[in-house]
XYZ file of C-alpha atoms in Angstrom:
551
model
C 43.833 -72.851 152.619
C 40.173 -73.438 153.125
C 37.880 -70.601 152.037
C 40.518 -69.016 149.660
C 40.557 -69.634 145.927
C 42.572 -67.941 143.037
C 41.312 -67.786 139.428
C 42.243 -66.211 136.166
C 39.844 -63.683 134.553
C 40.349 -64.142 130.880
C 38.271 -61.132 130.008
C 40.260 -58.708 132.159
C 43.588 -60.772 131.935
C 44.319 -60.762 135.669
C 44.129 -63.077 138.666
C 41.379 -62.509 141.185
C 41.288 -63.934 144.767
C 37.958 -65.293 146.222
C 37.514 -65.528 149.946
C 34.505 -67.188 151.764
C 34.602 -65.812 155.351
C 32.303 -68.645 156.494
C 34.930 -71.345 155.536
C 37.912 -69.600 157.259
C 39.327 -71.188 160.261
C 41.177 -68.086 161.630
C 42.550 -64.676 160.575
C 44.632 -64.212 157.419
C 47.437 -62.034 156.459
C 49.336 -60.946 153.213
C 52.107 -63.557 153.617
C 49.675 -66.527 153.808
C 48.059 -65.240 150.596
C 51.338 -64.934 148.802
C 52.381 -68.463 149.919
C 49.222 -69.818 148.662
C 49.433 -67.795 145.432
C 52.817 -69.279 144.626
C 51.463 -72.807 144.578
C 48.886 -71.940 141.855
C 49.330 -72.060 138.003
C 49.131 -68.330 138.068
C 52.271 -67.613 140.030
C 54.105 -65.970 136.984
C 51.793 -62.874 137.335
C 52.721 -59.809 139.427
C 50.945 -59.802 142.980
C 49.571 -56.506 144.079
C 50.850 -56.963 147.576
C 50.719 -53.138 148.347
C 46.995 -52.988 147.406
C 45.389 -55.840 149.315
C 45.958 -54.775 152.884
C 42.485 -53.121 153.131
C 41.003 -56.213 151.575
C 42.509 -58.388 154.334
C 41.475 -56.072 157.010
C 37.874 -56.129 155.769
C 37.960 -60.025 155.719
C 39.260 -60.251 159.292
C 36.797 -57.654 160.510
C 33.908 -59.904 159.074
C 35.466 -62.990 160.524
C 35.551 -61.483 163.908
C 31.887 -60.443 163.748
C 30.979 -63.990 162.270
C 29.670 -62.282 159.139
C 29.245 -65.144 156.521
C 30.125 -63.120 153.446
C 32.337 -63.602 150.380
C 35.050 -61.161 149.252
C 36.648 -60.723 145.909
C 39.543 -58.461 144.446
C 42.249 -58.334 141.863
C 45.280 -60.076 143.459
C 47.794 -60.311 140.456
C 48.284 -58.726 137.007
C 50.286 -59.330 133.766
C 53.325 -57.069 133.740
C 55.408 -56.733 130.725
C 59.291 -56.601 130.970
C 60.529 -53.379 132.387
C 63.155 -51.212 130.752
C 65.500 -48.802 132.559
C 68.157 -46.738 130.799
C 71.200 -45.354 132.722
C 73.457 -42.773 130.909
C 77.018 -42.474 132.290
C 77.986 -39.069 133.681
C 80.271 -38.342 130.903
C 77.435 -39.141 128.363
C 79.699 -41.561 126.578
C 77.937 -44.719 127.251
C 74.389 -45.981 128.172
C 73.370 -49.160 129.901
C 70.012 -50.860 129.495
C 68.516 -52.837 132.314
C 65.728 -55.418 131.432
C 63.626 -56.847 134.251
C 61.958 -60.129 133.224
C 58.108 -59.989 132.752
C 55.303 -61.276 135.025
C 53.438 -63.196 132.480
C 53.685 -60.464 129.988
C 55.999 -59.916 126.870
C 59.567 -58.935 126.333
C 59.915 -55.970 123.964
C 61.329 -56.370 120.380
C 64.638 -54.976 119.545
C 62.927 -52.111 117.654
C 60.735 -51.223 120.621
C 63.819 -51.132 122.870
C 65.630 -48.962 120.432
C 62.556 -46.548 120.398
C 62.640 -46.642 124.200
C 66.290 -45.383 123.978
C 65.333 -42.725 121.599
C 62.597 -41.465 123.911
C 65.344 -41.244 126.660
C 67.445 -39.037 124.319
C 69.979 -41.759 123.553
C 70.218 -41.775 119.831
C 73.822 -42.302 118.882
C 76.134 -45.365 119.130
C 73.350 -47.811 119.788
C 74.213 -51.472 119.149
C 71.391 -53.484 117.809
C 73.253 -56.710 118.249
C 73.833 -55.933 121.929
C 70.221 -55.269 122.464
C 69.005 -58.417 120.578
C 71.506 -60.394 122.761
C 70.327 -58.782 125.986
C 66.693 -59.362 125.272
C 67.353 -63.037 124.490
C 69.092 -63.467 127.760
C 66.269 -61.678 129.561
C 63.717 -64.163 128.084
C 65.486 -66.943 130.079
C 65.332 -65.273 133.441
C 62.947 -66.058 136.298
C 60.070 -63.696 136.874
C 61.274 -60.386 138.126
C 64.952 -60.927 137.809
C 67.145 -58.215 135.954
C 69.998 -58.242 133.697
C 71.848 -55.179 132.046
C 74.358 -54.407 129.406
C 75.972 -51.360 127.799
C 74.114 -50.928 124.585
C 75.225 -47.585 123.368
C 78.650 -46.011 123.181
C 79.754 -42.385 122.182
C 82.699 -41.806 119.956
C 85.709 -40.538 121.880
C 87.739 -37.756 120.208
C 91.303 -38.403 119.080
C 93.403 -35.341 119.549
C 95.236 -34.115 116.585
C 98.962 -35.008 116.259
C 101.436 -32.105 115.989
C 103.737 -31.674 113.044
C 106.571 -34.131 112.926
C 109.931 -34.433 111.239
C 111.407 -37.872 110.651
C 115.093 -37.961 110.013
C 115.946 -40.366 107.171
C 119.636 -39.966 107.749
C 121.956 -39.272 110.781
C 123.931 -36.086 111.716
C 127.297 -36.012 113.369
C 125.974 -35.590 116.913
C 123.697 -38.563 116.584
C 126.700 -40.638 115.547
C 128.909 -39.619 118.428
C 126.078 -40.397 120.832
C 125.982 -43.797 119.281
C 129.667 -44.795 119.359
C 131.226 -47.278 117.093
C 131.453 -50.925 118.345
C 134.662 -52.826 117.635
C 135.029 -56.556 117.024
C 135.109 -57.257 120.848
C 131.669 -55.394 121.341
C 133.534 -52.508 123.055
C 132.312 -48.981 122.395
C 135.162 -46.506 121.212
C 133.760 -43.042 122.192
C 136.552 -41.368 120.061
C 135.725 -43.198 116.883
C 132.958 -41.769 114.857
C 133.586 -44.156 111.843
C 133.229 -42.580 108.629
C 131.995 -38.905 108.959
C 128.449 -39.013 107.346
C 127.647 -36.873 104.492
C 125.023 -37.129 101.729
C 125.170 -36.642 98.041
C 122.818 -34.429 96.115
C 119.154 -35.746 95.617
C 119.516 -38.014 98.774
C 116.248 -38.012 100.849
C 116.959 -36.727 104.305
C 113.809 -35.862 106.037
C 110.090 -36.677 105.897
C 107.724 -34.037 107.196
C 104.259 -35.050 108.555
C 101.869 -32.138 108.818
C 99.729 -31.710 111.796
C 96.372 -33.613 111.870
C 93.133 -32.070 112.828
C 92.206 -35.093 114.972
C 88.851 -36.920 115.044
C 85.660 -35.278 116.374
C 83.479 -37.375 118.602
C 79.959 -37.378 119.924
C 78.030 -38.539 123.098
C 75.320 -40.991 123.060
C 72.840 -38.170 123.256
C 74.247 -36.914 119.850
C 76.223 -33.911 121.291
C 79.353 -33.239 119.273
C 82.719 -33.207 120.944
C 85.308 -31.270 119.253
C 88.843 -32.525 119.049
C 91.782 -30.274 119.424
C 93.919 -30.006 116.387
C 97.604 -30.778 116.525
C 99.937 -27.806 116.744
C 101.170 -27.006 113.250
C 104.862 -26.106 112.900
C 105.926 -25.216 109.412
C 108.893 -26.839 107.977
C 111.724 -24.345 107.402
C 114.032 -25.197 104.603
C 117.409 -23.651 104.691
C 120.551 -23.786 102.541
C 121.307 -27.042 100.542
C 117.872 -28.701 100.613
C 114.646 -28.758 98.538
C 111.273 -30.436 98.348
C 110.859 -33.541 96.139
C 108.644 -32.564 93.232
C 106.814 -35.943 93.342
C 106.311 -35.988 97.123
C 105.848 -32.677 98.726
C 106.508 -33.944 102.196
C 109.879 -35.366 101.393
C 112.988 -33.244 101.795
C 116.051 -34.113 99.589
C 119.547 -32.658 99.569
C 120.232 -30.001 96.964
C 123.922 -30.473 97.166
C 126.631 -32.708 98.564
C 127.423 -32.093 102.174
C 126.505 -32.786 105.920
C 122.794 -32.921 106.909
C 121.883 -30.726 109.930
C 118.487 -30.910 111.855
C 117.339 -28.303 114.364
C 113.696 -28.848 115.272
C 111.724 -28.110 112.100
C 114.759 -26.395 110.431
C 116.714 -28.521 107.890
C 119.762 -27.862 105.753
C 122.822 -29.495 104.219
C 125.980 -27.705 104.943
C 128.847 -27.657 102.554
C 131.721 -29.513 104.323
C 135.334 -28.289 104.747
C 137.795 -31.015 105.724
C 141.134 -30.339 107.239
C 143.832 -32.608 108.738
C 144.429 -30.321 111.574
C 144.493 -26.669 112.483
C 147.860 -25.106 113.193
C 150.000 -22.078 112.109
C 150.686 -24.011 108.887
C 147.019 -24.228 107.793
C 145.909 -20.855 109.428
C 142.595 -20.245 111.087
C 139.340 -21.483 109.620
C 136.252 -19.287 108.883
C 133.923 -21.405 106.841
C 130.086 -20.812 105.902
C 129.322 -24.510 106.292
C 130.342 -27.546 108.454
C 133.901 -28.217 109.373
C 135.490 -31.607 109.916
C 138.995 -31.658 111.323
C 140.737 -34.917 111.220
C 143.463 -33.977 113.786
C 144.221 -31.528 116.588
C 143.476 -27.820 116.818
C 146.708 -26.183 118.068
C 147.284 -23.407 120.555
C 145.767 -19.939 119.782
C 144.101 -21.158 116.580
C 140.557 -20.257 115.662
C 137.800 -22.273 113.878
C 134.650 -20.416 113.157
C 131.691 -22.107 111.193
C 128.119 -21.706 110.394
C 127.520 -25.421 110.463
C 128.642 -28.137 112.903
C 132.287 -28.332 114.009
C 133.700 -31.960 114.323
C 137.215 -32.390 115.673
C 138.557 -35.951 115.574
C 141.410 -35.009 117.790
C 142.440 -32.596 120.633
C 141.848 -28.914 121.120
C 144.381 -27.040 123.091
C 143.977 -23.300 124.105
C 142.063 -22.578 120.963
C 138.767 -20.785 119.932
C 135.910 -22.720 118.391
C 132.678 -21.047 117.442
C 129.607 -22.161 115.521
C 125.719 -21.663 115.482
C 125.531 -25.458 115.352
C 126.961 -28.270 117.450
C 130.656 -28.782 118.389
C 132.023 -32.425 118.737
C 135.482 -32.988 120.082
C 136.288 -36.635 120.121
C 139.418 -36.643 122.389
C 139.373 -33.567 124.567
C 139.936 -29.844 125.082
C 142.158 -28.115 127.579
C 143.184 -24.533 128.498
C 144.452 -22.744 131.582
C 142.387 -23.101 134.731
C 139.404 -20.623 134.713
C 138.705 -18.500 137.593
C 137.615 -14.895 138.263
C 141.159 -13.699 137.915
C 142.113 -15.318 134.591
C 141.094 -14.739 130.969
C 140.045 -17.903 129.339
C 142.316 -19.082 126.588
C 140.292 -22.153 125.250
C 136.833 -21.013 124.232
C 134.013 -23.301 123.012
C 130.947 -21.339 121.768
C 127.947 -23.370 120.065
C 124.410 -22.466 119.298
C 123.528 -26.104 119.770
C 125.153 -28.985 121.822
C 128.633 -29.522 122.821
C 130.086 -32.958 123.124
C 133.652 -33.448 124.481
C 135.588 -36.542 125.707
C 137.511 -34.594 128.301
C 137.206 -30.862 129.332
C 139.593 -28.829 131.499
C 140.108 -25.116 131.787
C 137.494 -24.218 129.189
C 135.155 -21.317 128.736
C 131.908 -22.979 127.266
C 128.906 -21.267 126.155
C 126.151 -23.530 124.453
C 122.483 -23.094 123.517
C 121.856 -26.846 123.684
C 123.188 -29.708 126.065
C 126.675 -30.119 127.373
C 127.987 -33.624 127.226
C 131.335 -34.554 128.577
C 132.252 -38.346 128.551
C 134.897 -38.462 131.407
C 135.740 -35.326 133.298
C 134.664 -31.616 133.293
C 137.044 -29.728 135.416
C 138.040 -26.052 136.293
C 135.868 -24.493 133.525
C 133.504 -21.636 133.250
C 130.207 -22.812 131.670
C 127.093 -21.023 130.536
C 124.536 -23.784 129.250
C 120.919 -23.389 128.257
C 120.398 -27.171 128.202
C 121.239 -30.089 130.422
C 124.781 -30.911 131.508
C 125.654 -34.634 131.478
C 129.035 -36.019 132.546
C 129.570 -39.731 131.791
C 128.749 -42.457 129.233
C 125.532 -42.314 127.295
C 123.856 -45.037 129.408
C 125.448 -44.129 132.673
C 126.488 -40.830 134.427
C 129.805 -42.042 135.849
C 131.966 -38.866 135.012
C 133.525 -36.384 137.264
C 132.586 -32.750 137.645
C 134.918 -30.659 139.751
C 136.002 -27.006 140.228
C 133.569 -25.324 137.787
C 131.602 -22.207 137.673
C 128.165 -23.076 136.008
C 125.346 -20.743 134.961
C 122.613 -23.078 133.912
C 118.941 -23.688 133.356
C 118.724 -27.515 133.028
C 119.541 -30.686 134.992
C 123.070 -31.311 136.002
C 124.079 -34.989 136.259
C 127.434 -36.585 136.870
C 128.920 -39.515 138.866
C 131.066 -37.581 141.161
C 130.408 -33.851 141.886
C 133.225 -32.063 143.783
C 136.458 -33.314 145.176
C 137.950 -34.381 148.374
C 140.714 -31.676 147.852
C 138.138 -28.987 148.709
C 137.829 -27.282 145.458
C 134.517 -25.644 145.189
C 131.835 -25.749 142.531
C 129.269 -22.871 141.933
C 126.056 -23.780 140.241
C 123.925 -20.690 139.570
C 120.426 -20.827 137.965
C 119.694 -17.082 138.662
C 120.287 -15.464 135.226
C 118.308 -17.947 133.240
C 115.610 -18.125 135.749
C 115.220 -14.314 135.786
C 115.364 -14.280 131.961
C 112.287 -16.565 131.688
C 110.341 -14.513 134.254
C 111.418 -11.129 132.571
C 110.075 -12.559 129.338
C 106.734 -13.299 130.990
C 106.266 -9.776 132.260
C 107.316 -8.381 128.904
C 104.984 -10.521 126.950
C 102.006 -9.757 129.291
C 102.773 -5.961 128.992
C 102.674 -6.300 125.100
C 99.531 -8.313 125.190
C 97.736 -5.832 127.394
C 98.718 -2.950 125.518
C 97.864 -4.424 122.037
C 94.560 -5.687 123.410
C 93.600 -2.148 124.447
C 94.369 -0.841 121.130
C 92.510 -3.592 119.380
C 89.429 -3.037 121.529
C 89.488 0.702 120.697
C 89.806 -0.005 117.078
C 86.945 -2.416 117.105
C 84.784 0.220 118.904
C 85.707 2.821 116.399
C 84.892 0.531 113.398
C 81.444 -0.202 114.821
C 80.732 3.542 115.213
C 81.811 4.300 111.727
C 79.754 1.450 110.180
C 76.596 2.839 112.018
C 77.009 6.138 110.061
C 76.814 7.334 106.531
C 80.259 8.366 105.555
C 81.537 10.122 102.458
C 83.070 7.857 99.822
C 86.498 9.144 100.299
C 86.560 7.705 103.776
C 85.911 4.145 102.580
C 89.609 3.428 101.880
C 90.464 4.555 105.541
C 87.753 2.214 106.749
C 89.394 -0.673 104.793
C 92.765 0.237 106.354
C 91.125 0.133 109.786
C 89.614 -3.302 109.174
C 92.980 -4.599 107.861
C 94.746 -3.178 110.918
C 92.133 -5.000 113.264
C 92.741 -8.339 111.448
C 96.531 -7.984 111.916
C 96.171 -7.010 115.576
C 93.932 -10.083 116.194
C 96.585 -12.311 114.543
C 99.291 -10.677 116.680
C 97.207 -10.998 119.768
C 96.734 -14.753 119.172
C 100.503 -15.095 118.616
C 101.241 -13.257 121.890
C 98.705 -15.637 123.622
C 100.512 -18.595 122.363
C 103.840 -17.117 123.426
C 102.458 -16.471 126.937
C 101.288 -20.145 127.263
C 104.708 -21.317 125.959
C 106.529 -19.099 128.580
C 104.185 -20.435 131.306
C 105.304 -23.954 130.285
C 108.902 -22.894 130.284
C 108.572 -21.597 133.804
C 106.990 -24.976 134.899
C 109.778 -26.988 133.147
C 112.466 -24.642 134.609
C 111.251 -25.438 138.091
C 111.296 -29.115 137.240
C 114.874 -29.103 135.907
C 116.326 -27.234 138.957
C 118.073 -30.545 139.796
C 121.567 -31.684 140.485
C 122.211 -35.473 140.589
C 125.291 -37.134 141.853
C 125.051 -40.990 140.980
C 128.077 -41.889 143.167
C 129.287 -39.052 145.445
C 128.510 -35.403 146.209
C 131.331 -33.820 147.961
C 131.278 -30.758 150.282
C 131.958 -27.502 148.683
C 129.140 -27.575 146.157
C 127.225 -24.245 146.064
C 123.839 -24.167 144.433
C 122.086 -20.642 143.910
C 118.987 -19.206 142.555
C 118.460 -15.502 143.513
C 118.490 -15.334 147.273
C 117.957 -19.064 147.635
C 121.287 -20.858 148.224
C 122.302 -24.283 149.331
C 125.886 -25.500 150.279
C 127.240 -28.953 150.761
C 128.983 -28.984 154.102
C 129.647 -32.768 154.041
C 130.077 -35.834 151.744
C 127.011 -37.528 150.441
C 126.467 -40.820 148.547
C 124.220 -40.961 145.519
C 122.183 -37.771 146.011
C 119.774 -35.337 144.248
C 119.728 -31.699 145.125
C 116.330 -29.975 143.982
C 114.376 -26.837 144.516
C 111.021 -27.052 145.967
C 108.673 -24.622 147.630
C 111.222 -21.728 147.649
C 114.054 -23.903 149.168
C 116.707 -26.315 148.139
C 116.461 -29.904 149.538
C 118.646 -32.893 149.212
C 117.522 -36.569 149.119
C 119.135 -39.941 148.499
C 119.228 -40.888 144.739
C 117.552 -44.397 144.479
């Protein structure tokens, strides 16, 4: 363009534009100057387009008035690379953006790190990432940008809770994993050899809870990890800790291993080839294995597990552990007008091949392989009727008081026999426990607060020496009250979790057929099946029972 010239000022290190109005052929604008500037050897510098508007206005005014004057101003400058640091909302990462320079320089790695520090990003910075980013930025065209995550915080790792690893099986695990014959067919009645251990056999490894790993943000703010819940190992009869490995539990006698959460023991084993009038009743302090039937009116009472490799007919079995009956059990049909004559009471799980006419009370799950019929049941776990991998058994004519999920292939019968499933008692027990815990907590907290207040008042006064022992007693009481408050708080949380789980487990599943005559109850909320359904699920939601197809 005639009358316009760009030149570089070595002293000031910028580009100036010179305009001779007398040589212009018409008005000029910013776009024309930029277009001309980009054809010069100085195009790598940063044009000050926002600042030359008045300069152009003055030129055009002189041109209009035919003033033969010359104008000069700074048009472009050297501009170093620009850095922008963006920290993520969670403060766990930071991204550095580099805009290529206009004739200027790219910062060194150390300068970039200093810039990050000035922006309060001080932890988790990767020098290698910054070096690579700056190298890539050096190849960019003027004004182009590139970015990369150059700093990362350290996320926390929550602590793991205490854990028990069983090194041997118990009887219940063996029955739930049936023996496979030569034809790859599972025999649910064949336990194989009953598993016992000899003295000094390792049976359990205990892993203590871990504290987790604390973390930090890129701004060097610490993040505290939640430690895993610590549950102490409780050694019961027949076991001891290995002297060389304090987390290894070994048998202290021959017997049957028994695991219950974090409780472990080895029961002495009594073996009988049947229970009848000839053998008499059994009342044993350990585990009982009966390789035969339990006859009418006989009793078997044990502290440990009871395993019957046979049939139980109109007998009484009771234990604090599990009861396993590999063939079946039967008594007279149970209803409101009869006294049960075949009673199964277990603190743990009950596993039976076939069950009819029984009175079952169990603190764990109830597992019946084929059919559960005409029985009265109180179960604090889940009820499952069928094989281990498929609920294809039959549940008919029972009165059930439960708190867990009930699953069977067929529930009910075409004959019209009814089933009553009542969750009321266990539901109310959980909520009564919640009210009781809350009341205890509030009462103790009031006492604790008053004792703290009294202690502060006493410490602010001069007291005679004879009162110092009473002050010590008060301080001890406050410590114990604090510990008990923490314990109650944990129990309240556990109870709340139980309430949530209870609601989730209020479910009846029929994988094949749900017949009419099935009554489901929880307090005032009832549901009755008045027709036959295919695979279905009955569940409690928003204060009412609902049924939906089981997919």
